[in-house]
mmCIF file of C-alpha atoms in Angstrom:
data_model
loop_
_atom_site.group_PDB
_atom_site.id
_atom_site.type_symbol
_atom_site.label_atom_id
_atom_site.label_comp_id
_atom_site.label_asym_id
_atom_site.label_seq_id
_atom_site.Cartn_x
_atom_site.Cartn_y
_atom_site.Cartn_z
ATOM 1 C CA UNK A 1 -27.091 -2.676 -11.465
ATOM 2 C CA UNK A 2 -28.180 -2.677 -7.821
ATOM 3 C CA UNK A 3 -28.223 1.139 -6.284
ATOM 4 C CA UNK A 4 -25.854 1.150 -3.939
ATOM 5 C CA UNK A 5 -22.635 -1.461 -2.788
ATOM 6 C CA UNK A 6 -22.692 -2.040 1.254
ATOM 7 C CA UNK A 7 -19.763 -0.578 3.007
ATOM 8 C CA UNK A 8 -17.355 -3.392 1.881
ATOM 9 C CA UNK A 9 -14.906 -3.994 5.235
ATOM 10 C CA UNK A 10 -11.188 -3.256 4.492
ATOM 11 C CA UNK A 11 -10.594 -6.624 2.528
ATOM 12 C CA UNK A 12 -12.930 -8.593 0.568
ATOM 13 C CA UNK A 13 -12.859 -11.878 -1.291
ATOM 14 C CA UNK A 14 -13.084 -12.650 -5.011
ATOM 15 C CA UNK A 15 -16.702 -13.987 -4.086
ATOM 16 C CA UNK A 16 -17.672 -10.674 -2.800
ATOM 17 C CA UNK A 17 -16.615 -8.967 -5.445
ATOM 18 C CA UNK A 18 -18.137 -10.937 -7.740
ATOM 19 C CA UNK A 19 -21.346 -10.418 -6.585
ATOM 20 C CA UNK A 20 -21.086 -6.869 -6.553
ATOM 21 C CA UNK A 21 -19.335 -6.386 -9.677
ATOM 22 C CA UNK A 22 -22.515 -4.882 -11.503
ATOM 23 C CA UNK A 23 -23.224 -2.266 -8.546
ATOM 24 C CA UNK A 24 -24.229 0.994 -10.433
ATOM 25 C CA UNK A 25 -21.748 2.794 -7.889
ATOM 26 C CA UNK A 26 -18.931 0.144 -7.824
ATOM 27 C CA UNK A 27 -15.147 0.859 -9.397
ATOM 28 C CA UNK A 28 -13.186 -1.806 -9.263
ATOM 29 C CA UNK A 29 -9.346 -0.454 -10.078
ATOM 30 C CA UNK A 30 -5.894 -2.213 -11.215
ATOM 31 C CA UNK A 31 -3.344 -0.654 -9.187
ATOM 32 C CA UNK A 32 -0.497 -3.062 -10.769
ATOM 33 C CA UNK A 33 3.290 -1.866 -11.201
ATOM 34 C CA UNK A 34 6.014 -4.055 -12.014
ATOM 35 C CA UNK A 35 9.388 -3.908 -9.794
ATOM 36 C CA UNK A 36 12.012 -6.162 -11.257
ATOM 37 C CA UNK A 37 15.342 -6.326 -9.672
ATOM 38 C CA UNK A 38 18.374 -7.694 -11.609
ATOM 39 C CA UNK A 39 21.235 -9.674 -9.856
ATOM 40 C CA UNK A 40 23.567 -6.692 -11.741
ATOM 41 C CA UNK A 41 22.086 -3.203 -11.534
ATOM 42 C CA UNK A 42 19.734 -1.007 -10.384
ATOM 43 C CA UNK A 43 15.663 -1.648 -9.993
ATOM 44 C CA UNK A 44 13.550 -1.291 -12.608
ATOM 45 C CA UNK A 45 10.302 0.165 -12.330
ATOM 46 C CA UNK A 46 7.373 -0.447 -15.184
ATOM 47 C CA UNK A 47 3.472 0.559 -15.202
ATOM 48 C CA UNK A 48 1.317 -2.140 -14.899
ATOM 49 C CA UNK A 49 -0.530 -0.537 -17.742
ATOM 50 C CA UNK A 50 0.641 -3.389 -20.818
ATOM 51 C CA UNK A 51 -0.294 -6.059 -18.654
ATOM 52 C CA UNK A 52 -3.774 -4.623 -17.465
ATOM 53 C CA UNK A 53 -5.107 -4.459 -21.260
ATOM 54 C CA UNK A 54 -4.684 -8.067 -22.294
ATOM 55 C CA UNK A 55 -6.467 -9.232 -19.085
ATOM 56 C CA UNK A 56 -8.028 -7.768 -16.028
ATOM 57 C CA UNK A 57 -11.277 -8.023 -13.828
ATOM 58 C CA UNK A 58 -14.686 -7.041 -16.400
ATOM 59 C CA UNK A 59 -15.024 -3.266 -15.532
ATOM 60 C CA UNK A 60 -11.967 -2.607 -13.914
ATOM 61 C CA UNK A 61 -9.876 1.095 -14.584
ATOM 62 C CA UNK A 62 -6.614 1.005 -14.313
ATOM 63 C CA UNK A 63 -4.784 3.747 -12.127
ATOM 64 C CA UNK A 64 -1.069 4.426 -12.917
ATOM 65 C CA UNK A 65 0.987 4.496 -10.113
ATOM 66 C CA UNK A 66 4.175 5.905 -11.638
ATOM 67 C CA UNK A 67 2.660 8.349 -13.195
ATOM 68 C CA UNK A 68 -0.995 10.038 -12.916
ATOM 69 C CA UNK A 69 -0.770 9.123 -8.883
ATOM 70 C CA UNK A 70 2.840 10.455 -8.499
ATOM 71 C CA UNK A 71 4.411 13.388 -8.117
ATOM 72 C CA UNK A 72 6.351 13.957 -11.493
ATOM 73 C CA UNK A 73 8.665 16.367 -10.012
ATOM 74 C CA UNK A 74 10.231 14.351 -6.896
ATOM 75 C CA UNK A 75 13.483 12.490 -6.952
ATOM 76 C CA UNK A 76 11.749 9.134 -5.857
ATOM 77 C CA UNK A 77 9.162 6.937 -8.251
ATOM 78 C CA UNK A 78 5.956 7.059 -6.207
ATOM 79 C CA UNK A 79 6.181 10.081 -4.355
ATOM 80 C CA UNK A 80 2.686 11.462 -3.428
ATOM 81 C CA UNK A 81 1.172 14.291 -5.518
ATOM 82 C CA UNK A 82 -0.490 17.479 -4.566
ATOM 83 C CA UNK A 83 -3.620 16.824 -3.344
ATOM 84 C CA UNK A 84 -4.865 18.727 -6.644
ATOM 85 C CA UNK A 85 -3.265 16.291 -8.858
ATOM 86 C CA UNK A 86 -4.356 13.192 -7.167
ATOM 87 C CA UNK A 87 -8.477 14.439 -6.993
ATOM 88 C CA UNK A 88 -8.182 15.258 -10.851
ATOM 89 C CA UNK A 89 -6.579 11.591 -11.625
ATOM 90 C CA UNK A 90 -9.144 10.004 -8.896
ATOM 91 C CA UNK A 91 -12.033 11.878 -10.428
ATOM 92 C CA UNK A 92 -11.292 10.822 -13.700
ATOM 93 C CA UNK A 93 -11.240 7.163 -13.339
ATOM 94 C CA UNK A 94 -14.345 7.521 -11.318
ATOM 95 C CA UNK A 95 -13.540 7.745 -7.725
ATOM 96 C CA UNK A 96 -15.014 10.227 -5.701
ATOM 97 C CA UNK A 97 -18.322 10.789 -4.189
ATOM 98 C CA UNK A 98 -20.749 8.577 -4.242
ATOM 99 C CA UNK A 99 -18.435 5.218 -5.166
ATOM 100 C CA UNK A 100 -16.995 2.531 -3.852
ATOM 101 C CA UNK A 101 -13.980 1.517 -4.464
ATOM 102 C CA UNK A 102 -12.191 -2.253 -4.715
ATOM 103 C CA UNK A 103 -8.834 -2.252 -5.461
ATOM 104 C CA UNK A 104 -6.499 -5.000 -6.338
ATOM 105 C CA UNK A 105 -2.971 -5.765 -8.419
ATOM 106 C CA UNK A 106 -1.718 -8.768 -10.290
ATOM 107 C CA UNK A 107 0.714 -9.801 -8.038
ATOM 108 C CA UNK A 108 1.747 -9.511 -4.009
ATOM 109 C CA UNK A 109 -1.285 -7.389 -3.061
ATOM 110 C CA UNK A 110 1.501 -4.205 -2.171
ATOM 111 C CA UNK A 111 0.544 -2.066 -5.241
ATOM 112 C CA UNK A 112 -3.159 -2.410 -4.143
ATOM 113 C CA UNK A 113 -2.439 -1.278 -0.586
ATOM 114 C CA UNK A 114 -0.400 1.770 -1.477
ATOM 115 C CA UNK A 115 -3.459 2.967 -3.843
ATOM 116 C CA UNK A 116 -5.517 2.061 -0.476
ATOM 117 C CA UNK A 117 -3.841 4.276 1.887
ATOM 118 C CA UNK A 118 -3.156 6.805 -1.012
ATOM 119 C CA UNK A 119 -6.945 7.338 -1.118
ATOM 120 C CA UNK A 120 -7.312 7.342 2.601
ATOM 121 C CA UNK A 121 -4.833 9.761 2.959
ATOM 122 C CA UNK A 122 -6.679 11.759 0.685
ATOM 123 C CA UNK A 123 -10.137 11.171 2.523
ATOM 124 C CA UNK A 124 -11.582 8.810 0.757
ATOM 125 C CA UNK A 125 -12.745 6.017 3.157
ATOM 126 C CA UNK A 126 -14.871 3.402 1.073
ATOM 127 C CA UNK A 127 -12.357 1.680 -0.431
ATOM 128 C CA UNK A 128 -11.077 -2.217 -0.076
ATOM 129 C CA UNK A 129 -8.532 -4.440 -0.982
ATOM 130 C CA UNK A 130 -9.079 -7.672 -2.949
ATOM 131 C CA UNK A 131 -7.485 -10.302 -0.777
ATOM 132 C CA UNK A 132 -5.227 -12.031 -2.878
ATOM 133 C CA UNK A 133 -5.533 -10.056 -6.092
ATOM 134 C CA UNK A 134 -6.044 -10.896 -9.813
ATOM 135 C CA UNK A 135 -4.137 -14.261 -9.192
ATOM 136 C CA UNK A 136 -7.024 -15.368 -6.287
ATOM 137 C CA UNK A 137 -9.802 -14.113 -8.648
ATOM 138 C CA UNK A 138 -8.813 -16.355 -11.066
ATOM 139 C CA UNK A 139 -8.529 -19.422 -8.874
ATOM 140 C CA UNK A 140 -11.745 -18.916 -8.107
ATOM 141 C CA UNK A 141 -13.153 -19.430 -11.597
ATOM 142 C CA UNK A 142 -13.622 -15.734 -12.551
ATOM 143 C CA UNK A 143 -13.421 -14.435 -15.903
ATOM 144 C CA UNK A 144 -11.138 -11.782 -16.791
ATOM 145 C CA UNK A 145 -11.288 -9.640 -20.010
ATOM 146 C CA UNK A 146 -9.377 -7.557 -22.351
ATOM 147 C CA UNK A 147 -12.254 -4.582 -22.762
ATOM 148 C CA UNK A 148 -11.125 -1.532 -21.239
ATOM 149 C CA UNK A 149 -13.914 0.407 -20.206
ATOM 150 C CA UNK A 150 -14.883 4.141 -20.370
ATOM 151 C CA UNK A 151 -14.856 5.303 -16.710
ATOM 152 C CA UNK A 152 -17.449 8.014 -15.786
ATOM 153 C CA UNK A 153 -15.835 10.765 -13.989
ATOM 154 C CA UNK A 154 -17.043 11.589 -10.608
ATOM 155 C CA UNK A 155 -16.491 14.575 -8.468
ATOM 156 C CA UNK A 156 -13.460 13.841 -5.795
ATOM 157 C CA UNK A 157 -14.034 16.120 -2.634
ATOM 158 C CA UNK A 158 -11.947 14.487 0.100
ATOM 159 C CA UNK A 159 -10.082 16.237 2.746
ATOM 160 C CA UNK A 160 -6.389 15.160 3.033
ATOM 161 C CA UNK A 161 -5.551 13.214 6.261
ATOM 162 C CA UNK A 162 -1.734 14.620 6.974
ATOM 163 C CA UNK A 163 -1.685 12.403 9.743
ATOM 164 C CA UNK A 164 -1.344 9.294 7.414
ATOM 165 C CA UNK A 165 2.093 10.687 5.929
ATOM 166 C CA UNK A 166 5.783 11.044 6.953
ATOM 167 C CA UNK A 167 8.368 12.545 4.996
ATOM 168 C CA UNK A 168 12.046 12.425 5.633
ATOM 169 C CA UNK A 169 11.668 15.436 7.917
ATOM 170 C CA UNK A 170 9.375 14.095 9.901
ATOM 171 C CA UNK A 171 10.882 10.844 10.711
ATOM 172 C CA UNK A 172 14.077 12.514 11.605
ATOM 173 C CA UNK A 173 12.558 14.967 13.868
ATOM 174 C CA UNK A 174 10.755 11.883 15.524
ATOM 175 C CA UNK A 175 13.975 9.515 16.291
ATOM 176 C CA UNK A 176 14.171 10.469 19.801
ATOM 177 C CA UNK A 177 10.359 10.490 20.183
ATOM 178 C CA UNK A 178 9.771 7.200 22.558
ATOM 179 C CA UNK A 179 5.867 7.716 21.600
ATOM 180 C CA UNK A 180 6.595 6.893 17.816
ATOM 181 C CA UNK A 181 7.262 3.300 17.047
ATOM 182 C CA UNK A 182 9.426 2.906 13.456
ATOM 183 C CA UNK A 183 8.396 -0.244 11.493
ATOM 184 C CA UNK A 184 10.961 -1.584 9.365
ATOM 185 C CA UNK A 185 8.742 -4.046 6.860
ATOM 186 C CA UNK A 186 11.752 -5.326 4.612
ATOM 187 C CA UNK A 187 13.207 -9.014 5.072
ATOM 188 C CA UNK A 188 15.757 -9.489 7.998
ATOM 189 C CA UNK A 189 18.673 -9.742 5.819
ATOM 190 C CA UNK A 190 17.755 -5.966 4.315
ATOM 191 C CA UNK A 191 16.823 -5.146 7.491
ATOM 192 C CA UNK A 192 19.902 -6.305 9.775
ATOM 193 C CA UNK A 193 22.318 -4.449 7.082
ATOM 194 C CA UNK A 194 23.806 -8.074 5.584
ATOM 195 C CA UNK A 195 22.939 -6.934 1.758
ATOM 196 C CA UNK A 196 23.592 -3.594 -0.569
ATOM 197 C CA UNK A 197 19.915 -3.126 -1.451
ATOM 198 C CA UNK A 198 20.437 0.521 -0.735
ATOM 199 C CA UNK A 199 22.912 3.429 -0.798
ATOM 200 C CA UNK A 200 24.037 2.385 2.479
ATOM 201 C CA UNK A 201 23.076 -0.545 4.844
ATOM 202 C CA UNK A 202 21.075 -0.922 7.768
ATOM 203 C CA UNK A 203 18.214 0.622 8.832
ATOM 204 C CA UNK A 204 16.443 4.061 11.124
ATOM 205 C CA UNK A 205 17.695 4.021 14.850
ATOM 206 C CA UNK A 206 14.891 2.723 16.755
ATOM 207 C CA UNK A 207 13.054 0.542 13.981
ATOM 208 C CA UNK A 208 11.975 -3.090 14.813
ATOM 209 C CA UNK A 209 11.379 -5.268 11.755
ATOM 210 C CA UNK A 210 8.346 -7.057 10.985
ATOM 211 C CA UNK A 211 8.620 -8.172 7.409
ATOM 212 C CA UNK A 212 5.335 -7.486 5.461
ATOM 213 C CA UNK A 213 5.593 -11.003 3.323
ATOM 214 C CA UNK A 214 4.989 -13.259 6.308
ATOM 215 C CA UNK A 215 1.435 -11.739 6.733
ATOM 216 C CA UNK A 216 0.302 -13.562 3.781
ATOM 217 C CA UNK A 217 -0.264 -17.462 2.927
ATOM 218 C CA UNK A 218 2.835 -18.084 0.946
ATOM 219 C CA UNK A 219 0.529 -20.357 -1.189
ATOM 220 C CA UNK A 220 -2.398 -18.212 -1.962
ATOM 221 C CA UNK A 221 -0.894 -14.694 -1.215
ATOM 222 C CA UNK A 222 -4.071 -13.928 0.746
ATOM 223 C CA UNK A 223 -3.790 -12.613 4.414
ATOM 224 C CA UNK A 224 -3.485 -14.706 7.243
ATOM 225 C CA UNK A 225 -6.479 -14.891 9.603
ATOM 226 C CA UNK A 226 -7.424 -11.803 11.442
ATOM 227 C CA UNK A 227 -6.699 -13.051 14.897
ATOM 228 C CA UNK A 228 -3.367 -14.818 14.238
ATOM 229 C CA UNK A 229 -2.369 -10.865 12.756
ATOM 230 C CA UNK A 230 -3.643 -9.680 16.266
ATOM 231 C CA UNK A 231 -1.497 -11.872 18.223
ATOM 232 C CA UNK A 232 1.761 -11.050 16.100
ATOM 233 C CA UNK A 233 1.162 -7.125 16.099
ATOM 234 C CA UNK A 234 0.562 -7.158 20.023
ATOM 235 C CA UNK A 235 3.369 -8.790 20.548
ATOM 236 C CA UNK A 236 5.608 -5.915 19.106
ATOM 237 C CA UNK A 237 3.614 -3.279 20.803
ATOM 238 C CA UNK A 238 1.622 -2.205 17.469
ATOM 239 C CA UNK A 239 -1.868 -2.049 18.954
ATOM 240 C CA UNK A 240 -1.031 0.265 21.586
ATOM 241 C CA UNK A 241 -3.084 3.374 20.939
ATOM 242 C CA UNK A 242 -1.233 5.922 23.080
ATOM 243 C CA UNK A 243 2.037 5.119 20.683
ATOM 244 C CA UNK A 244 2.226 6.364 16.988
ATOM 245 C CA UNK A 245 2.720 3.434 14.208
ATOM 246 C CA UNK A 246 4.966 4.368 11.017
ATOM 247 C CA UNK A 247 5.723 1.647 8.333
ATOM 248 C CA UNK A 248 8.321 2.197 5.589
ATOM 249 C CA UNK A 249 10.237 -0.024 3.375
ATOM 250 C CA UNK A 250 12.447 0.622 0.232
ATOM 251 C CA UNK A 251 9.807 3.073 -1.330
ATOM 252 C CA UNK A 252 7.136 3.595 0.264
ATOM 253 C CA UNK A 253 4.933 0.703 -1.122
ATOM 254 C CA UNK A 254 4.982 -2.258 1.211
ATOM 255 C CA UNK A 255 4.916 -0.397 4.021
ATOM 256 C CA UNK A 256 1.359 0.111 2.993
ATOM 257 C CA UNK A 257 0.961 -3.759 3.328
ATOM 258 C CA UNK A 258 1.374 -3.969 7.116
ATOM 259 C CA UNK A 259 -0.656 -0.548 7.392
ATOM 260 C CA UNK A 260 -3.685 -2.260 5.951
ATOM 261 C CA UNK A 261 -2.983 -5.183 8.044
ATOM 262 C CA UNK A 262 -2.973 -3.381 10.890
ATOM 263 C CA UNK A 263 -6.249 -1.345 10.310
ATOM 264 C CA UNK A 264 -8.083 -4.941 9.860
ATOM 265 C CA UNK A 265 -7.258 -5.411 13.623
ATOM 266 C CA UNK A 266 -8.312 -2.041 14.339
ATOM 267 C CA UNK A 267 -5.589 -0.115 13.724
ATOM 268 C CA UNK A 268 -6.295 2.514 10.850
ATOM 269 C CA UNK A 269 -4.036 5.688 11.827
ATOM 270 C CA UNK A 270 -1.128 3.809 11.011
ATOM 271 C CA UNK A 271 1.269 6.446 9.368
ATOM 272 C CA UNK A 272 3.217 5.818 6.145
ATOM 273 C CA UNK A 273 6.868 7.186 5.266
ATOM 274 C CA UNK A 274 6.568 7.868 2.016
ATOM 275 C CA UNK A 275 9.675 7.294 0.218
ATOM 276 C CA UNK A 276 10.926 5.447 2.727
ATOM 277 C CA UNK A 277 14.605 4.091 2.573
ATOM 278 C CA UNK A 278 15.579 5.384 -0.698
ATOM 279 C CA UNK A 279 15.669 9.174 0.554
ATOM 280 C CA UNK A 280 16.924 8.006 3.801
ATOM 281 C CA UNK A 281 19.854 5.705 2.919
ATOM 282 C CA UNK A 282 20.721 7.882 0.168
ATOM 283 C CA UNK A 283 21.836 10.849 2.575
ATOM 284 C CA UNK A 284 24.988 10.231 4.157
ATOM 285 C CA UNK A 285 24.334 12.878 6.940
ATOM 286 C CA UNK A 286 21.277 10.303 8.287
ATOM 287 C CA UNK A 287 21.819 7.656 10.755
ATOM 288 C CA UNK A 288 21.926 4.032 10.039
ATOM 289 C CA UNK A 289 22.393 0.922 12.295
ATOM 290 C CA UNK A 290 22.820 -2.318 11.593
ATOM 291 C CA UNK A 291 22.238 -5.592 13.432
ATOM 292 C CA UNK A 292 19.242 -7.016 15.388
ATOM 293 C CA UNK A 293 15.572 -5.378 16.070
ATOM 294 C CA UNK A 294 15.642 -3.288 19.504
ATOM 295 C CA UNK A 295 12.115 -5.038 20.393
#
């Protein structure tokens, strides 16, 4: 084993991970959850634990975003827990001082970016995302395993960064703030209020629409070239350092995908509305609008 892993960029390739897989300080994390949306009922969320066990990257531990890294008393799933609960769960997986973390998931990458964002929110910076996740790893010809490792616990001493988090009250209080840009990352029909995905249709007033799925190559699931992303973000004013950018989606997961892509081009200060449309659309007192983006 090598002594230390060089501090990686915000996303790494399967080749990079394969090269460093035996580094002593490297912690590989599968952060998968599964979201199934039936045509005639509510969405169904399940842990990725059962699909992790038979097939994962060698040495990878599993982070349960539905249980261990969520507030058990919150009305919405995936709500960020208190700092102490997060620290205990992370440390038990070997995530902490002296570690470098590579996080991936088994499909679209947004569970991975959720955990990337959450680690940074709790003050841990040595974290990167495997571009394309497990599908890219397998496509590159690298092995998977069913051997579940025994983590070596670490002490986690990060300090929470509240500027990366927004609550429903925070969003409501900033509706008239011209220096805050709200970015809805859902598909256009949902953003415009053309489908019944949530208790009420539409988007938060003043939001622009930037669908997160457009940031990835549909064939490979990997991110588009950085310069392409930069041009797209510049076109909608998201690289203006004088403005605060907050991303949101349906439940606070896909929103982290845009936050991660923005970090790749230099905006590593993006906040995420935890909960997103689930609590907002569920409160009839909070405003929603339909139609096109104001940009």
